Amino acid sequence: MRRGTALLAGIGSFALALLGSTPPRAPVGPSAPPVLVFGEEFDGASLDPNRWHTCSWYSTTTCSIETNNELELYTPDNVAVADGVLTLQARQESAVGWNGKTYRYTSGMISSGGRQGEIPAGFTFTYGYMEARVRIPAGRGLWPAFWTLPADYSWPPEIDVMEILGHRPKVQEMHYHYLDGRGRLRQPGHAWKGPDFSAGWHTFGVDWQPTALVWYVDGVERWRFTDDSAIIATAQYLVLNLAVGGDWPGPPDASTPFPSTLLVDYVRVWDHLGRQSTPPRGEISKKSQQTNNFEISSILSRQTLDQMTP
C-alpha cells in the first residue's frame, strides 16, 4: 500500500460452501498441520478494540497516508460492523484531521498494529498464510487494499496481499517492498487480470514462508516471489483500508460513486508450525475454529502437491 520512497478437494461440498473458496495449496511444516492463529469474523455489533485500531500507528484519532498524497482522512466514524461484515466507507465530505488539515474525503481503515506508545498491537505474526474475503468498490480514485507492515513500526518491509485500483476493478495488484543487501528499496510485483472483483465476493491471500511469498486469488496461486535471501523474518501486522486518491490511482472524478464501501467478511491467519508473535487479544470465534478443522483436513489431503520450490 505504501509506495515510492517512504512505508491459504478433499473435504466435500459442505466445507467448500462454508469456506467460500477452495483452500490454497499452501506448503505445510515438517511435522505439524497448519494452525489457525487469528480468526476475525466480525460477528459482533462493533469493531473489537482489543484487536483493531482505526488509524495508522502514529495517530490515535484520525490519520491519512501523506507519503502517497492520498486525499482521504481515515476516521472511526467510517468503520462499522454489522451482520458479520466489516464496512469501510469512503465519503465525499469535509473533515479536519489530527494535523489541522482539511480533507475533502473521509474513509475507513483498520490495523492490528496498534498505536505506538499508546495502544498495544492486537495481533502480529512471523510467517503463515493470511487471507481475507472481501468485496471491493469500483470507481476512479478508489484504492482498496489488504497489506502488512512491520510490528516495530519501521518501513519497509511490506507485503501487499491485495491492491485494486477502482478504475481497473478486474486487475489484482500484488507487491512486495523490501531493502536489498545494499539498502536499496526493491518493489517487485505482478498484476493479474481476473473477473470484475467489484461484482462479488473474493478471497485474497499470501503464504509467507522463509523461502517464498505466494499470492492466491480465490484459492488459486497467481504469483510467487522466491528470492529467499530477500524474504523477511520481521513480525508483521495486518492492515485493510479504502484509500481515496493518491499518486497511483489519481483523484476521483464526477463518475466516482460516493459513498463507496470496502466490505470484509473475514480475516484469518494460519501458521504451519503453530507459532505466533503476538496472540490476538480476544478469543478466536467458534465459526473460525470449525472452519479451521475443515481447512486442516483439506490441506493435509493435498500435502503431496504442496512443495515450496522455486
CSV table of C-alpha atoms in Angstrom, one decimal:
chain,number,residue,atom,x,y,z
A,1,MET,CA,0.0,0.0,0.0
A,2,ARG,CA,2.7,2.4,0.8
A,3,ARG,CA,4.6,3.2,-2.3
A,4,GLY,CA,7.5,5.3,-3.6
A,5,THR,CA,10.5,6.2,-1.4
A,6,ALA,CA,8.9,6.2,2.1
A,7,LEU,CA,6.4,3.0,4.3
A,8,LEU,CA,-4.1,-20.3,2.1
A,9,ALA,CA,-10.6,-31.1,-2.6
A,10,GLY,CA,-10.8,-33.5,-0.3
A,11,ILE,CA,-13.4,-32.3,2.3
A,12,GLY,CA,-16.7,-32.2,0.4
A,13,SER,CA,-19.1,-29.7,-0.8
A,14,PHE,CA,-20.3,-28.7,2.6
A,15,ALA,CA,-16.9,-27.5,3.7
A,16,LEU,CA,-16.3,-25.6,0.4
A,17,ALA,CA,-19.6,-23.8,0.8
A,18,LEU,CA,-18.6,-22.8,4.3
A,19,LEU,CA,-15.2,-21.5,3.2
A,20,GLY,CA,-16.5,-19.7,0.2
A,21,SER,CA,-13.4,-20.7,-1.8
A,22,THR,CA,-11.0,-23.6,-2.3
A,23,PRO,CA,-8.2,-23.5,0.2
A,24,PRO,CA,-4.8,-22.8,-1.4
A,25,ARG,CA,-2.2,-25.5,-1.7
A,26,ALA,CA,0.0,-23.9,0.9
A,27,PRO,CA,3.3,-25.6,2.0
A,28,VAL,CA,2.9,-27.4,5.3
A,29,GLY,CA,5.5,-27.5,8.1
A,30,PRO,CA,7.6,-30.7,8.5
A,31,SER,CA,5.7,-32.2,11.4
A,32,ALA,CA,2.6,-30.2,12.2
A,33,PRO,CA,-0.7,-29.2,10.4
A,34,PRO,CA,-1.5,-25.6,9.9
A,35,VAL,CA,-3.0,-23.9,13.0
A,36,LEU,CA,-5.4,-21.0,12.9
A,37,VAL,CA,-3.7,-18.3,15.0
A,38,PHE,CA,-6.0,-15.4,14.1
A,39,GLY,CA,-9.7,-15.6,13.1
A,40,GLU,CA,-11.7,-12.4,12.8
A,41,GLU,CA,-15.3,-13.0,11.6
A,42,PHE,CA,-16.8,-9.6,12.6
A,43,ASP,CA,-19.6,-11.3,14.4
A,44,GLY,CA,-20.2,-8.6,16.9
A,45,ALA,CA,-22.0,-5.3,16.8
A,46,SER,CA,-18.8,-3.2,16.7
A,47,LEU,CA,-15.1,-3.5,15.9
A,48,ASP,CA,-13.2,-5.3,18.7
A,49,PRO,CA,-10.8,-2.6,20.1
A,50,ASN,CA,-8.6,-5.3,21.6
A,51,ARG,CA,-7.7,-6.4,18.0
A,52,TRP,CA,-8.1,-3.4,15.8
A,53,HIS,CA,-7.1,0.2,15.7
A,54,THR,CA,-8.8,2.5,13.2
A,55,CYS,CA,-5.8,4.6,12.3
A,56,SER,CA,-2.1,4.3,11.5
A,57,TRP,CA,0.5,3.6,14.2
A,58,TYR,CA,1.4,7.3,14.5
A,59,SER,CA,-2.1,8.6,15.4
A,60,THR,CA,-4.8,7.9,17.9
A,61,THR,CA,-7.9,9.6,16.4
A,62,THR,CA,-7.7,10.4,12.7
A,63,CYS,CA,-5.0,9.9,10.1
A,64,SER,CA,-4.0,9.8,6.4
A,65,ILE,CA,-1.1,8.4,4.4
A,66,GLU,CA,0.6,11.6,3.4
A,67,THR,CA,3.5,10.0,1.6
A,68,ASN,CA,1.1,8.6,-1.0
A,69,ASN,CA,-0.6,12.1,-1.4
A,70,GLU,CA,-3.9,10.4,-0.6
A,71,LEU,CA,-6.9,12.6,-0.3
A,72,GLU,CA,-8.9,10.9,2.4
A,73,LEU,CA,-9.0,11.3,6.2
A,74,TYR,CA,-9.4,8.0,8.0
A,75,THR,CA,-11.8,8.3,10.9
A,76,PRO,CA,-13.5,5.8,13.3
A,77,ASP,CA,-16.9,7.1,12.0
A,78,ASN,CA,-16.2,5.4,8.6
A,79,VAL,CA,-15.8,2.0,10.2
A,80,ALA,CA,-18.8,-0.2,11.0
A,81,VAL,CA,-19.6,-3.8,11.9
A,82,ALA,CA,-23.0,-5.4,11.3
A,83,ASP,CA,-24.4,-8.8,10.3
A,84,GLY,CA,-20.9,-10.4,10.2
A,85,VAL,CA,-19.4,-7.9,7.8
A,86,LEU,CA,-16.9,-5.0,8.3
A,87,THR,CA,-17.7,-1.9,6.3
A,88,LEU,CA,-15.0,0.6,5.4
A,89,GLN,CA,-16.8,3.5,3.8
A,90,ALA,CA,-15.4,6.4,1.7
A,91,ARG,CA,-17.5,9.6,1.6
A,92,GLN,CA,-17.2,12.9,-0.1
A,93,GLU,CA,-17.3,15.3,2.8
A,94,SER,CA,-15.0,17.8,4.5
A,95,ALA,CA,-13.3,16.9,7.8
A,96,VAL,CA,-10.4,18.4,9.8
A,97,GLY,CA,-7.7,15.9,10.7
A,98,TRP,CA,-5.3,15.4,13.6
A,99,ASN,CA,-2.9,17.7,11.9
A,100,GLY,CA,-5.2,20.6,11.4
A,101,LYS,CA,-5.5,20.0,7.7
A,102,THR,CA,-8.9,19.9,6.0
A,103,TYR,CA,-9.7,16.9,3.8
A,104,ARG,CA,-12.4,16.7,1.1
A,105,TYR,CA,-12.9,13.0,1.6
A,106,THR,CA,-13.2,10.6,4.6
A,107,SER,CA,-12.8,6.9,4.7
A,108,GLY,CA,-12.1,3.9,6.9
A,109,MET,CA,-9.2,1.6,7.8
A,110,ILE,CA,-8.3,-1.0,10.4
A,111,SER,CA,-4.9,-2.1,11.7
A,112,SER,CA,-3.9,-4.9,14.1
A,113,GLY,CA,-0.7,-3.0,14.8
A,114,GLY,CA,-2.0,-0.6,17.5
A,115,ARG,CA,-0.7,2.9,18.2
A,116,GLN,CA,3.0,3.3,19.0
A,117,GLY,CA,3.4,4.0,22.7
A,118,GLU,CA,-0.3,4.1,23.5
A,119,ILE,CA,-2.3,1.2,22.1
A,120,PRO,CA,-0.7,-2.3,22.1
A,121,ALA,CA,-0.8,-4.4,18.9
A,122,GLY,CA,-3.8,-6.6,18.6
A,123,PHE,CA,-2.0,-9.2,16.5
A,124,THR,CA,1.3,-9.6,14.9
A,125,PHE,CA,2.9,-12.7,13.3
A,126,THR,CA,6.0,-14.1,11.5
A,127,TYR,CA,5.4,-16.5,8.6
A,128,GLY,CA,2.0,-18.0,7.8
A,129,TYR,CA,-0.9,-17.9,5.4
A,130,MET,CA,-3.1,-14.7,5.6
A,131,GLU,CA,-6.4,-14.4,3.8
A,132,ALA,CA,-9.4,-12.0,3.7
A,133,ARG,CA,-12.7,-12.4,1.9
A,134,VAL,CA,-13.8,-9.0,0.6
A,135,ARG,CA,-15.9,-7.2,-1.9
A,136,ILE,CA,-14.3,-4.1,-3.3
A,137,PRO,CA,-15.8,-1.0,-4.8
A,138,ALA,CA,-15.3,0.3,-8.3
A,139,GLY,CA,-14.7,3.9,-9.2
A,140,ARG,CA,-11.9,6.2,-10.3
A,141,GLY,CA,-9.7,7.3,-7.5
A,142,LEU,CA,-10.7,4.4,-5.1
A,143,TRP,CA,-7.9,2.2,-3.8
A,144,PRO,CA,-8.9,-0.8,-1.6
A,145,ALA,CA,-6.1,-2.7,-0.1
A,146,PHE,CA,-5.1,-5.6,2.3
A,147,TRP,CA,-1.5,-5.5,3.4
A,148,THR,CA,1.0,-5.8,6.2
A,149,LEU,CA,3.5,-3.6,7.9
A,150,PRO,CA,6.3,-4.3,10.4
A,151,ALA,CA,5.4,-4.7,14.1
A,152,ASP,CA,8.3,-2.4,15.1
A,153,TYR,CA,6.7,0.4,13.1
A,154,SER,CA,9.6,0.7,10.6
A,155,TRP,CA,9.3,0.6,6.8
A,156,PRO,CA,10.0,-1.4,4.7
A,157,PRO,CA,9.3,-4.4,4.5
A,158,GLU,CA,5.7,-4.6,3.4
A,159,ILE,CA,3.6,-7.4,1.9
A,160,ASP,CA,0.7,-6.2,-0.3
A,161,VAL,CA,-1.8,-9.1,-0.4
A,162,MET,CA,-4.4,-7.2,-2.4
A,163,GLU,CA,-4.5,-3.8,-4.1
A,164,ILE,CA,-7.0,-2.9,-6.7
A,165,LEU,CA,-7.5,0.5,-8.4
A,166,GLY,CA,-11.1,1.4,-8.7
A,167,HIS,CA,-10.9,2.3,-12.4
A,168,ARG,CA,-9.4,-1.2,-13.1
A,169,PRO,CA,-11.6,-3.5,-11.0
A,170,LYS,CA,-10.5,-6.6,-12.9
A,171,VAL,CA,-6.8,-6.2,-12.1
A,172,GLN,CA,-5.4,-7.6,-8.8
A,173,GLU,CA,-2.0,-6.0,-7.9
A,174,MET,CA,0.5,-7.9,-5.8
A,175,HIS,CA,3.6,-6.3,-4.5
A,176,TYR,CA,6.5,-6.8,-2.0
A,177,HIS,CA,8.6,-3.9,-0.7
A,178,TYR,CA,12.0,-4.6,0.9
A,179,LEU,CA,15.5,-3.4,1.2
A,180,ASP,CA,18.2,-5.4,-0.6
A,181,GLY,CA,21.7,-6.2,0.9
A,182,ARG,CA,22.9,-2.8,-0.1
A,183,GLY,CA,20.0,-1.0,1.5
A,184,ARG,CA,18.3,-0.2,-1.8
A,185,LEU,CA,14.5,-0.2,-2.0
A,186,ARG,CA,13.1,-3.0,-4.1
A,187,GLN,CA,9.4,-3.3,-5.1
A,188,PRO,CA,8.8,-6.4,-7.2
A,189,GLY,CA,5.2,-7.0,-8.1
A,190,HIS,CA,2.7,-8.6,-10.5
A,191,ALA,CA,-0.6,-7.6,-12.0
A,192,TRP,CA,-3.1,-10.4,-12.7
A,193,LYS,CA,-6.3,-9.8,-14.7
A,194,GLY,CA,-9.3,-11.7,-13.4
A,195,PRO,CA,-13.0,-11.1,-13.1
A,196,ASP,CA,-14.6,-7.9,-12.1
A,197,PHE,CA,-13.8,-8.1,-8.4
A,198,SER,CA,-16.4,-5.4,-7.6
A,199,ALA,CA,-19.2,-7.7,-8.8
A,200,GLY,CA,-19.0,-10.2,-6.0
A,201,TRP,CA,-17.0,-11.6,-3.1
A,202,HIS,CA,-13.5,-12.9,-3.5
A,203,THR,CA,-10.7,-14.2,-1.3
A,204,PHE,CA,-7.1,-12.8,-1.4
A,205,GLY,CA,-4.3,-14.4,0.4
A,206,VAL,CA,-0.5,-14.7,0.7
A,207,ASP,CA,1.5,-17.6,2.1
A,208,TRP,CA,4.6,-16.1,3.7
A,209,GLN,CA,7.4,-18.6,4.3
A,210,PRO,CA,11.2,-18.3,4.7
A,211,THR,CA,11.8,-19.3,1.1
A,212,ALA,CA,8.9,-17.8,-0.8
A,213,LEU,CA,5.9,-15.5,-0.8
A,214,VAL,CA,3.0,-17.0,-2.7
A,215,TRP,CA,-0.1,-15.0,-3.7
A,216,TYR,CA,-3.6,-16.6,-4.1
A,217,VAL,CA,-6.9,-15.3,-5.5
A,218,ASP,CA,-9.9,-17.4,-4.7
A,219,GLY,CA,-7.6,-20.2,-3.6
A,220,VAL,CA,-5.6,-20.3,-6.9
A,221,GLU,CA,-1.9,-19.3,-7.0
A,222,ARG,CA,-1.4,-16.3,-9.1
A,223,TRP,CA,2.2,-15.2,-8.4
A,224,ARG,CA,5.2,-16.1,-6.2
A,225,PHE,CA,8.4,-14.4,-5.2
A,226,THR,CA,11.2,-16.9,-4.5
A,227,ASP,CA,14.4,-14.9,-3.7
A,228,ASP,CA,14.8,-16.4,-0.2
A,229,SER,CA,17.7,-14.1,0.5
A,230,ALA,CA,15.2,-11.2,0.3
A,231,ILE,CA,12.3,-12.6,2.2
A,232,ILE,CA,11.7,-11.0,5.6
A,233,ALA,CA,11.6,-12.6,9.1
A,234,THR,CA,10.3,-9.4,10.6
A,235,ALA,CA,7.0,-9.7,12.5
A,236,GLN,CA,4.1,-8.0,10.7
A,237,TYR,CA,0.7,-6.7,11.5
A,238,LEU,CA,-2.4,-6.6,9.3
A,239,VAL,CA,-4.0,-3.5,7.6
A,240,LEU,CA,-7.2,-3.1,5.5
A,241,ASN,CA,-8.2,0.2,4.1
A,242,LEU,CA,-10.1,2.1,1.4
A,243,ALA,CA,-8.0,5.0,0.1
A,244,VAL,CA,-9.2,7.8,-2.0
A,245,GLY,CA,-6.9,9.4,-4.5
A,246,GLY,CA,-3.1,9.4,-4.3
A,247,ASP,CA,-0.2,9.3,-6.7
A,248,TRP,CA,-1.0,5.8,-8.0
A,249,PRO,CA,-4.8,5.8,-8.6
A,250,GLY,CA,-5.2,9.5,-9.2
A,251,PRO,CA,-8.1,11.6,-7.9
A,252,PRO,CA,-11.8,10.7,-8.1
A,253,ASP,CA,-13.9,12.3,-10.9
A,254,ALA,CA,-17.5,13.0,-11.5
A,255,SER,CA,-18.2,9.3,-12.2
A,256,THR,CA,-16.9,8.1,-8.9
A,257,PRO,CA,-19.7,6.9,-6.6
A,258,PHE,CA,-19.9,8.2,-3.1
A,259,PRO,CA,-20.3,6.8,-0.6
A,260,SER,CA,-18.3,3.7,-1.7
A,261,THR,CA,-17.6,0.7,0.6
A,262,LEU,CA,-15.0,-2.0,1.0
A,263,LEU,CA,-16.8,-4.9,2.6
A,264,VAL,CA,-14.8,-7.6,4.6
A,265,ASP,CA,-16.4,-10.9,5.6
A,266,TYR,CA,-13.4,-12.3,7.5
A,267,VAL,CA,-9.7,-12.0,8.1
A,268,ARG,CA,-7.7,-15.2,9.1
A,269,VAL,CA,-4.1,-16.2,9.6
A,270,TRP,CA,-2.8,-19.8,9.8
A,271,ASP,CA,0.7,-20.9,10.9
A,272,HIS,CA,2.2,-24.1,9.7
A,273,LEU,CA,4.2,-24.6,12.9
A,274,GLY,CA,1.7,-23.1,15.4
A,275,ARG,CA,3.8,-20.0,16.1
A,276,GLN,CA,2.5,-16.6,16.7
A,277,SER,CA,4.4,-13.5,17.8
A,278,THR,CA,1.6,-11.6,19.5
A,279,PRO,CA,-1.5,-13.6,20.4
A,280,PRO,CA,-4.8,-12.0,19.4
A,281,ARG,CA,-6.2,-10.2,22.4
A,282,GLY,CA,-9.6,-11.9,22.2
A,283,GLU,CA,-11.0,-15.4,21.6
A,284,ILE,CA,-11.0,-17.0,18.2
A,285,SER,CA,-14.6,-17.5,17.3
A,286,LYS,CA,-16.3,-20.9,17.2
A,287,LYS,CA,-17.0,-20.3,13.5
A,288,SER,CA,-13.3,-19.8,12.8
A,289,GLN,CA,-12.4,-22.9,14.8
A,290,GLN,CA,-14.9,-25.0,12.9
A,291,THR,CA,-13.7,-23.7,9.6
A,292,ASN,CA,-10.1,-24.3,10.6
A,293,ASN,CA,-10.8,-28.1,11.2
A,294,PHE,CA,-12.1,-28.4,7.6
A,295,GLU,CA,-9.2,-26.5,6.1
A,296,ILE,CA,-6.6,-28.5,8.0
A,297,SER,CA,-8.2,-31.7,6.6
A,298,SER,CA,-8.2,-30.3,3.1
A,299,ILE,CA,-4.6,-29.1,3.2
A,300,LEU,CA,-3.3,-32.3,4.7
A,301,SER,CA,-5.0,-34.3,2.0
A,302,ARG,CA,-3.1,-32.3,-0.6
A,303,GLN,CA,0.4,-32.3,1.1
A,304,THR,CA,1.9,-34.2,-1.8
A,305,LEU,CA,1.2,-31.2,-4.0
A,306,ASP,CA,2.5,-28.6,-1.6
A,307,GLN,CA,6.2,-28.2,-2.2
A,308,MET,CA,7.8,-24.8,-1.8
A,309,THR,CA,10.3,-25.0,-4.6
A,310,PRO,CA,11.1,-22.1,-6.9
